[in-house]
Amino acid sequence: MTKFTKISVAALLSSTMITSAAFAAPNVPEGTELADDQTFTYRVLDEHSSVDPQVVEDVTGSEIVRDLFEGLMNQDADGNLIPGVATGYEASEDKQTYTFTLREDAKWSNGDPVTANDFVYAWKRAVDPALASPYQWFMELMSIENAAAIIAGEMEPSELGVTAVDDYTFEVKLSAPLPYFPQMTTHATTFPAPQAVIEEHGDDWTKPENIVSNGAYVLTEHLPNERSTRERNEMYWDNENTIIEKTVALVINDENVALTRYLAGELDRTEIPAGQYPQLSEEYPDQATSFPRLCNYYYTFNVSDSGPEAFKDVNVRKALAMAVDRDIIVEKVMQGGQPPAYTFTPAAVAGFEPPALEWAGMDQAERDQMAKDLLAEAGYGPDNPLEFEMVYNTSDDHEKVAVALSQMWKSKLGVQATLANMEWKVFLEERGNQNFEMARGAWCGDYNEASTFLDLLDSDSGYNDGKYSNARVDELLAEAKTSDDTSPLYTEVEEILNEEMPVIPVYHYAGVYMLDTDLGGWPVDNVEQNWYSKDLYKIAE
Amino acid sequence: MLVYIAKRILIAIPTILILIVASFFLIHFAPGGPFTSERPLPPAVLANIEARYGLDQPLWKQLWDYLVNIVLHFDFGPSFKFKDRDVNDIIAQGFPISLTYGSLAFLAATIVGVSLGVWAAIKHNTWIDYFAVTLGIAAQALPNFIMGPILILTFTLWLGLLPGGGWNGGQWEYLIMPVIALSTSYMGNIARLTRSSMLEVMNSNFIRTARAKGLPTRTVIWRHAMKPTLLPVVSYLGPVFVYVLTGSVFVDLYFSTGGLGQAYVGSALTRDYAVLLGVTILYGGLTVLVNLLTDLAYAWFDPKIRY
């Protein structure tokens, strides 16, 4: 346990910089005139599930929790790891013990110091079956010692592999080395929790009148289904570099109404409804923004016993994948700057090198010809047309994509695909029970690493609804869990997927937003879109 | 009368009980559950969550516990989706909002609708009549999910007069658009109903007698024609009152009012059993109550009706 990571050095550097230039926050370009009213207002689709860090499970809630609480590590505008409550960490030789050094000036909003015990309490709380957090599995995924057994009820939460060596030293023991363990400490589930407050108020501790938090903001108002407001936390250790005074999340279910309200000046940020990006980017070129996200969109074949015989033939799967003109899907259907997908993992994922795929480089006419040959080889043609049903969850956008796909297959290959849509929960149940032939799928990464996507295609994965199984893929994924150099492993997995085509990658998501010109500091390069209000600022107009 | 009311209330209890039991089973038999998600939870995690909410118990036991909690503690259970709040919180927060703009929309629809209908009937076959009828039909043809976006575009984006949504404790600027959006189609219906009813009443014998006595038109309308005209309208208003409260989901959706309609539909989609059941019971109880009030109102409007 001797080598300090680069991070702690960076932390030292940045903390000296802060003391010498306290007048301007480091992320505001010089010469920027800041607005008098530093309120950031944005639209959320739906009411958040919770602001309890160990309980929250949705994106909306996590965004709020990231402002209210601060974990060991944060992300910068590019998604790199930077110090949070921890100034740095060291890993033991066997990479199974991580020791985080906590800053001594971190405080809760009631003035109490943030100590290693707050993390110990929070992490034990997260795995406690009594709390029944929907994100318990995340702690298990982090490979923390005994997490799995505690969740299964075989051990006590107190036996979790975390210790407060002293007030400012937090030690974590892992059951196996995990190369991306530090990245996972930016996730809400791992944020500290104020034990005294939770014990005093019980389930009501997250109400604005009770909550105590350690992030740059405190929750001051929550009007369910209407809005929630968080305001500057004067006790936050880096309060002097926080510019935004108040962040307001407005719940607006309808994205077109949200856009209207944005255009009326009520919002600083909102999503652009599908299909409206080209027009808006022409009309408001400095506001309409599109950037890659860590999410994929695909169709999965059911290759299990309950799936159709045709899909067990790799030539059929390949033919269908080849015949999809992804440029039409992204340019004519989605129209939001989405990158077309030839691999399952988005190219934007850190440390992932997409393999050079022959067909990705071809033009569509060549792919179509290949698709026809492959399908003929599989024995399907005009006198024996391929027929199947494709299901998706009810949504206008998914329908448009499904219609486009089925048309492409029909016109190019004479394939008869029947469309069926299902309400979300029904869809999940049917897909999870392999009651489908071909189904839509999409996945957003939990962390910026290829395994968050590729694990879906592990034979034992609970998310592998198509029941694809390949021993070599499983082996590579297992190896990647502990390897120092994961890149070639993931590239090989993608090569195998390309040979066997268990899923048809269609496109990778893009974040398509209207961002007001007076909003500065939005991390467009953070592919996970882990943003913090403390890094934003409003420019004088 | 009192005996009648007591009887009706007694009948309401089994009605609501049947509603609870039927809804309970229907909700539980719908495919998927509250914790079905795109990322299926590992079995151990799912077991912990189900144990916490009692979902690991047999259905009859869950129903029994649910009923016992309502009767003994007036506790409608936790929300599976919104972990910071329980069903009582959700209803306590959303219902007053729905009730406020719902009642205002109801009043607006009734007052404007009835006035428009009466006016059209009195000025039968004049331009006023045609104008009122056209207005009524236009209003009826504009359901709230069309009115919502039109209003926001007009008053928020183009004119910049009103905030595009929110509730803000029910400040008047925030109330105008939801009330208009919710009331227009009912207003149109009420106007047409009132007009045709009034025309019929004005042609009846007792009105002719009143006129023959030499009573001024004003007195004939207010003293004699109004009550019988309103009788069919009242029978329509009862359900309308329930509709404006339960049908407010579009208003919640477009204007982010935070009312109960949104919570209701959301809970159905996320299989948030307790929220869905709680709101169903509330709406069910409300329907029973409003029906009773409507029946009692009949007696006042029509002397022939006695309980």
XYZ file of C-alpha atoms in Angstrom, chain B residues 41-295:
255
model
C -33.479 -7.393 -9.764
C -31.374 -10.305 -8.530
C -33.636 -12.809 -6.719
C -32.155 -12.014 -3.281
C -32.737 -8.284 -3.712
C -36.263 -8.830 -5.005
C -37.003 -11.100 -2.041
C -35.841 -8.389 0.395
C -38.002 -5.767 -1.268
C -41.057 -8.008 -1.427
C -40.623 -8.895 2.219
C -40.446 -5.239 3.165
C -43.742 -4.454 1.447
C -45.454 -7.698 2.429
C -45.699 -8.781 -1.204
C -44.308 -12.196 -0.283
C -47.542 -12.998 1.561
C -50.435 -14.833 -0.131
C -52.844 -12.453 -1.887
C -55.749 -12.961 0.537
C -53.426 -12.098 3.422
C -52.226 -8.964 1.635
C -55.839 -7.922 1.055
C -56.766 -8.608 4.664
C -53.789 -6.616 6.007
C -54.633 -3.822 3.627
C -58.242 -3.624 4.812
C -57.244 -3.871 8.462
C -54.779 -1.008 8.044
C -57.412 1.169 6.435
C -60.068 0.463 9.026
C -57.865 0.607 12.123
C -55.228 3.200 11.189
C -56.676 4.898 8.121
C -53.350 3.960 6.514
C -53.468 3.276 2.787
C -49.972 1.839 2.668
C -46.632 2.825 1.137
C -45.855 3.868 -2.415
C -43.536 1.433 -4.172
C -42.309 4.071 -6.574
C -42.076 7.208 -4.464
C -40.126 5.920 -1.538
C -40.088 9.212 0.353
C -43.888 9.327 0.615
C -46.799 7.025 1.414
C -50.260 6.907 -0.133
C -51.767 9.162 2.548
C -49.083 11.776 1.758
C -49.717 11.521 -1.965
C -53.470 11.937 -1.597
C -53.135 14.698 0.995
C -50.871 16.597 -1.365
C -52.611 15.956 -4.692
C -56.286 15.874 -3.824
C -56.671 19.472 -2.580
C -55.082 20.640 -5.835
C -57.391 18.533 -8.007
C -60.333 19.595 -5.881
C -59.489 23.286 -6.211
C -59.141 23.550 -9.945
C -61.770 20.843 -10.466
C -64.367 22.753 -8.447
C -63.498 26.008 -10.181
C -63.767 24.335 -13.573
C -67.076 22.813 -12.508
C -68.412 26.192 -11.400
C -67.179 27.896 -14.556
C -68.669 25.197 -16.777
C -72.001 25.315 -14.949
C -72.404 29.085 -14.711
C -71.255 29.888 -18.234
C -72.916 26.804 -19.725
C -76.301 27.404 -18.116
C -76.264 31.145 -18.908
C -75.335 30.473 -22.505
C -78.065 27.814 -22.806
C -80.759 29.974 -21.244
C -79.801 32.959 -23.327
C -79.885 30.900 -26.529
C -83.285 29.458 -25.643
C -84.827 32.827 -24.869
C -83.490 34.330 -28.063
C -84.459 31.218 -29.993
C -83.666 31.410 -33.726
C -81.896 34.744 -33.546
C -78.208 35.384 -34.194
C -77.637 35.154 -30.431
C -78.992 31.618 -30.464
C -76.806 30.646 -33.430
C -73.792 32.251 -31.834
C -74.357 30.469 -28.524
C -74.969 27.130 -30.219
C -71.837 27.488 -32.358
C -69.815 28.452 -29.308
C -71.249 25.512 -27.377
C -70.408 23.019 -30.097
C -66.949 24.479 -30.574
C -66.284 24.226 -26.849
C -67.559 20.664 -26.792
C -65.324 19.727 -29.684
C -62.262 20.909 -27.781
C -61.278 18.276 -25.268
C -58.793 19.322 -22.608
C -55.858 17.575 -24.268
C -56.322 19.868 -27.265
C -57.106 22.943 -25.191
C -54.015 22.477 -23.010
C -51.343 22.907 -25.694
C -53.372 25.630 -27.485
C -53.673 27.661 -24.287
C -49.995 27.299 -23.430
C -48.941 28.315 -26.930
C -51.235 31.340 -26.882
C -50.917 32.697 -23.362
C -47.397 31.629 -22.516
C -45.390 31.640 -25.721
C -47.123 34.241 -27.914
C -48.662 36.641 -25.433
C -46.330 35.964 -22.542
C -49.144 36.686 -20.075
C -49.403 33.520 -18.006
C -46.916 31.016 -16.595
C -46.878 27.838 -18.689
C -47.491 25.525 -15.766
C -47.004 24.795 -12.105
C -49.305 25.402 -9.186
C -47.526 27.749 -6.794
C -49.964 27.156 -3.991
C -52.907 27.911 -6.279
C -52.098 31.514 -7.238
C -54.646 32.849 -9.713
C -52.239 33.134 -12.680
C -51.566 29.433 -12.368
C -55.250 28.564 -12.145
C -56.589 30.251 -15.273
C -55.390 27.868 -17.962
C -56.119 24.616 -16.092
C -59.636 25.809 -15.306
C -60.325 26.880 -18.894
C -58.855 23.693 -20.340
C -60.850 21.486 -18.025
C -64.165 23.333 -18.248
C -64.669 24.086 -21.955
C -65.997 20.774 -23.209
C -68.375 20.384 -20.248
C -69.441 23.978 -20.697
C -70.477 23.203 -24.268
C -72.448 20.162 -23.170
C -74.199 22.025 -20.383
C -75.120 24.889 -22.734
C -76.697 22.547 -25.265
C -78.500 20.579 -22.609
C -79.847 23.728 -20.940
C -80.943 25.223 -24.238
C -82.959 22.223 -25.377
C -84.448 21.697 -21.927
C -85.407 25.359 -21.668
C -87.012 25.323 -25.112
C -89.115 22.362 -24.086
C -90.143 23.938 -20.783
C -91.009 27.254 -22.415
C -93.492 25.442 -24.641
C -95.247 23.680 -21.768
C -98.702 24.472 -20.440
C -97.794 25.982 -17.096
C -95.516 28.527 -18.762
C -98.319 29.458 -21.138
C -100.565 29.930 -18.092
C -97.958 32.089 -16.387
C -97.632 34.229 -19.463
C -101.433 34.444 -19.772
C -101.586 35.776 -16.218
C -99.534 38.671 -17.565
C -96.330 37.942 -15.647
C -93.275 39.707 -17.033
C -90.882 37.402 -19.011
C -88.168 37.804 -16.380
C -90.434 36.435 -13.640
C -91.698 33.637 -15.863
C -88.167 32.482 -16.515
C -86.766 32.818 -13.021
C -89.793 31.770 -10.969
C -91.302 29.120 -13.178
C -89.071 27.911 -15.984
C -85.674 27.725 -14.288
C -86.194 24.803 -11.927
C -87.677 22.343 -14.427
C -85.097 23.421 -17.015
C -82.268 22.507 -14.684
C -83.552 19.065 -13.763
C -81.892 17.192 -16.669
C -78.860 19.448 -16.279
C -78.453 18.457 -12.634
C -78.494 14.788 -13.456
C -75.675 15.509 -15.882
C -73.750 17.686 -13.397
C -73.318 14.899 -10.841
C -71.136 12.737 -13.053
C -69.446 15.847 -14.458
C -68.242 16.781 -11.009
C -66.619 13.385 -10.651
C -65.216 13.630 -14.177
C -63.562 16.985 -13.595
C -61.777 15.532 -10.597
C -60.837 12.165 -12.045
C -60.427 13.288 -15.621
C -57.913 15.895 -14.622
C -54.973 13.779 -15.724
C -54.455 15.793 -18.890
C -54.495 18.996 -16.928
C -51.875 17.604 -14.569
C -49.913 16.384 -17.549
C -49.891 19.643 -19.477
C -49.851 22.159 -16.654
C -47.765 20.283 -14.052
C -50.332 21.180 -11.428
C -49.295 18.310 -9.167
C -52.869 17.069 -8.857
C -54.010 13.542 -8.233
C -54.794 12.662 -11.861
C -51.131 12.350 -12.722
C -50.396 10.249 -9.647
C -53.322 8.008 -10.575
C -52.272 7.259 -14.123
C -48.610 7.062 -13.145
C -49.411 4.498 -10.478
C -51.287 2.339 -12.980
C -48.333 2.342 -15.356
C -45.759 1.614 -12.663
C -47.988 -0.918 -10.888
C -47.764 1.117 -7.726
C -50.516 -1.023 -6.189
C -51.218 0.920 -3.022
C -51.342 4.322 -4.711
C -53.602 2.998 -7.441
C -55.930 1.377 -4.911
C -55.937 4.386 -2.607
C -56.921 6.792 -5.361
C -59.488 4.333 -6.739
C -61.136 4.132 -3.327
C -61.123 7.917 -3.018
C -62.690 8.376 -6.444
C -65.135 5.557 -5.776
C -66.220 7.100 -2.490
C -66.535 10.456 -4.179
C -68.739 9.019 -6.908
C -71.051 7.445 -4.328
C -71.236 10.717 -2.421
C -71.903 12.856 -5.470
C -74.598 10.477 -6.690
C -76.317 10.796 -3.345
C -76.130 14.598 -3.460
C -77.502 14.593 -7.016
C -80.447 12.469 -5.957
